[in-house]
Every structure is written in C-alpha cells, then in structure tokens.
Amino acid sequence: MTCREAERLVMPYINGSITDEELEEFLKHIEGCGECREELEIYFTVDVGIRQLDEGTGTYNIKGALETALELSRQRIHTLMLLKTARYAVNTLCFWALLMILVLQFRMWGQSGFLGL
Ligand SMILES: [Zn+2]
C-alpha cells in the first residue's frame, strides 16, 4: 500500500467504514510508516476532540485512545485470519473425510463383488 492509499483510508478507518481487506493493509502500512501514522493521529485527535465537545466529557487520553483503537483493529484482523485458517482446516478435513468414506465404500463394494473387482 502506498502512502496515498493509506491517506485515503484514514477517514474510513476513523469512522469505521473501512473494509476488512483495507484494514489489514492499512494497519501494516501504519505500523511501518511514521508519516501516515502521524496523519492518522492528527485526524484521530480532531475526531475525538469533536466528539469530546459533543459529549462534554472531561480529560481524555487521545494517544491512549488511538493505541486502543489500533490494538482492537489488530485483534480484529487476527481473529479474521484465525477464522480464515479454521475455515480452510474444516474444508480440508471435510474433503479428506469424504474421500475416506468413498474409499471405504468402494472397498466394501469391491469385497461384495458389486463392482466385479
Ligand atoms: Zn505512508
């Protein structure tokens, strides 16, 4: 992902309209690119600031809030990856189970002379 693409995703990230695929790439870029991270921090600070005005809450740890948001995003991507792996494992298991059943079935037919083997 280029800085341009990452910049374009800053707002979607903050208002939560970013897709999971974009989020994964975005997090990777933010982790390695100080400029884009700074950009995100600025937008995040402004966003939190506005909401803070709306809600009238007191002091708020913005840097901590961004860290928390990023951590939650990382966990989300991690969970999605696990789900993807789990789904793949289940699919693979189902395939082998089906194959095993077929093999056993054919052997049984073979033994009973059904296929003339
Ligand atoms: Zn960048």
GROMACS .gro file of C-alpha atoms and ligand atoms in nm:
model
  118
    1MET     CA    1   0.000   0.000   0.000
    2THR     CA    2   0.129   0.344  -0.089
    3CYS     CA    3   0.110   0.649   0.136
    4ARG     CA    4  -0.152   0.794  -0.094
    5GLU     CA    5  -0.375   0.491  -0.049
    6ALA     CA    6  -0.317   0.491   0.325
    7GLU     CA    7  -0.406   0.860   0.350
    8ARG     CA    8  -0.727   0.791   0.163
    9LEU     CA    9  -0.819   0.529   0.425
   10VAL     CA   10  -0.758   0.746   0.732
   11MET     CA   11  -1.114   0.881   0.742
   12PRO     CA   12  -1.283   0.547   0.665
   13TYR     CA   13  -1.072   0.396   0.942
   14ILE     CA   14  -1.180   0.656   1.194
   15ASN     CA   15  -1.548   0.640   1.110
   16GLY     CA   16  -1.541   0.264   1.078
   17SER     CA   17  -1.637   0.233   0.712
   18ILE     CA   18  -1.311   0.065   0.612
   19THR     CA   19  -1.333  -0.291   0.477
   20ASP     CA   20  -1.150  -0.580   0.642
   21GLU     CA   21  -0.914  -0.621   0.347
   22GLU     CA   22  -0.832  -0.249   0.352
   23LEU     CA   23  -0.793  -0.256   0.729
   24GLU     CA   24  -0.531  -0.529   0.713
   25GLU     CA   25  -0.323  -0.339   0.456
   26PHE     CA   26  -0.381  -0.010   0.634
   27LEU     CA   27  -0.256  -0.141   0.970
   28LYS     CA   28   0.051  -0.288   0.804
   29HIS     CA   29   0.129   0.047   0.644
   30ILE     CA   30   0.064   0.249   0.959
   31GLU     CA   31   0.299   0.027   1.155
   32GLY     CA   32   0.584   0.089   0.914
   33CYS     CA   33   0.521   0.448   0.806
   34GLY     CA   34   0.566   0.730   1.055
   35GLU     CA   35   0.419   0.993   0.824
   36CYS     CA   36   0.091   0.817   0.773
   37ARG     CA   37   0.072   0.730   1.140
   38GLU     CA   38   0.112   1.096   1.223
   39GLU     CA   39  -0.161   1.177   0.974
   40LEU     CA   40  -0.385   0.923   1.144
   41GLU     CA   41  -0.302   1.068   1.485
   42ILE     CA   42  -0.399   1.417   1.372
   43TYR     CA   43  -0.730   1.308   1.224
   44PHE     CA   44  -0.798   1.085   1.520
   45THR     CA   45  -0.725   1.367   1.763
   46VAL     CA   46  -0.958   1.602   1.576
   47ASP     CA   47  -1.230   1.339   1.561
   48VAL     CA   48  -1.203   1.253   1.929
   49GLY     CA   49  -1.184   1.625   2.012
   50ILE     CA   50  -1.511   1.694   1.831
   51ARG     CA   51  -1.684   1.403   1.996
   52GLN     CA   52  -1.549   1.514   2.329
   53LEU     CA   53  -1.707   1.856   2.275
   54ASP     CA   54  -2.034   1.688   2.184
   55GLU     CA   55  -2.036   1.466   2.486
   56GLY     CA   56  -1.884   1.724   2.718
   57THR     CA   57  -1.658   1.470   2.884
   58GLY     CA   58  -1.352   1.579   3.078
   59THR     CA   59  -0.990   1.498   3.011
   60TYR     CA   60  -0.932   1.223   2.765
   61ASN     CA   61  -0.618   1.033   2.678
   62ILE     CA   62  -0.617   1.072   2.299
   63LYS     CA   63  -0.288   0.897   2.237
   64GLY     CA   64  -0.404   0.611   2.456
   65ALA     CA   65  -0.736   0.605   2.274
   66LEU     CA   66  -0.563   0.570   1.938
   67GLU     CA   67  -0.345   0.293   2.076
   68THR     CA   68  -0.657   0.116   2.199
   69ALA     CA   69  -0.830   0.162   1.863
   70LEU     CA   70  -0.528   0.026   1.676
   71GLU     CA   71  -0.499  -0.266   1.916
   72LEU     CA   72  -0.867  -0.351   1.863
   73SER     CA   73  -0.814  -0.334   1.487
   74ARG     CA   74  -0.515  -0.565   1.511
   75GLN     CA   75  -0.718  -0.811   1.718
   76ARG     CA   76  -0.998  -0.795   1.462
   77ILE     CA   77  -0.757  -0.878   1.179
   78HIS     CA   78  -0.603  -1.153   1.390
   79THR     CA   79  -0.946  -1.305   1.459
   80LEU     CA   80  -1.036  -1.284   1.089
   81MET     CA   81  -0.713  -1.462   0.997
   82LEU     CA   82  -0.785  -1.734   1.253
   83LEU     CA   83  -1.136  -1.775   1.115
   84LYS     CA   84  -0.999  -1.799   0.763
   85THR     CA   85  -0.747  -2.063   0.871
   86ALA     CA   86  -1.012  -2.251   1.069
   87ARG     CA   87  -1.248  -2.249   0.771
   88TYR     CA   88  -0.972  -2.378   0.549
   89ALA     CA   89  -0.887  -2.652   0.800
   90VAL     CA   90  -1.252  -2.756   0.826
   91ASN     CA   91  -1.288  -2.762   0.448
   92THR     CA   92  -0.974  -2.972   0.415
   93LEU     CA   93  -1.090  -3.208   0.690
   94CYS     CA   94  -1.428  -3.246   0.522
   95PHE     CA   95  -1.260  -3.326   0.194
   96TRP     CA   96  -1.041  -3.598   0.346
   97ALA     CA   97  -1.330  -3.741   0.547
   98LEU     CA   98  -1.541  -3.761   0.231
   99LEU     CA   99  -1.255  -3.922   0.040
  100MET     CA  100  -1.206  -4.174   0.321
  101ILE     CA  101  -1.576  -4.263   0.319
  102LEU     CA  102  -1.567  -4.306  -0.058
  103VAL     CA  103  -1.258  -4.528  -0.040
  104LEU     CA  104  -1.412  -4.743   0.232
  105GLN     CA  105  -1.737  -4.761   0.037
  106PHE     CA  106  -1.557  -4.873  -0.279
  107ARG     CA  107  -1.365  -5.132  -0.084
  108MET     CA  108  -1.686  -5.265   0.059
  109TRP     CA  109  -1.841  -5.282  -0.285
  110GLY     CA  110  -1.526  -5.443  -0.413
  111GLN     CA  111  -1.540  -5.710  -0.143
  112SER     CA  112  -1.904  -5.786  -0.208
  113GLY     CA  113  -1.830  -5.825  -0.576
  114PHE     CA  114  -2.054  -5.534  -0.660
  115LEU     CA  115  -1.803  -5.379  -0.898
  116GLY     CA  116  -1.672  -5.710  -1.014
  117LEU     CA  117  -1.329  -5.642  -0.858
  118ZN      ZN  118   0.284   0.613   0.445
   0.00000   0.00000   0.00000
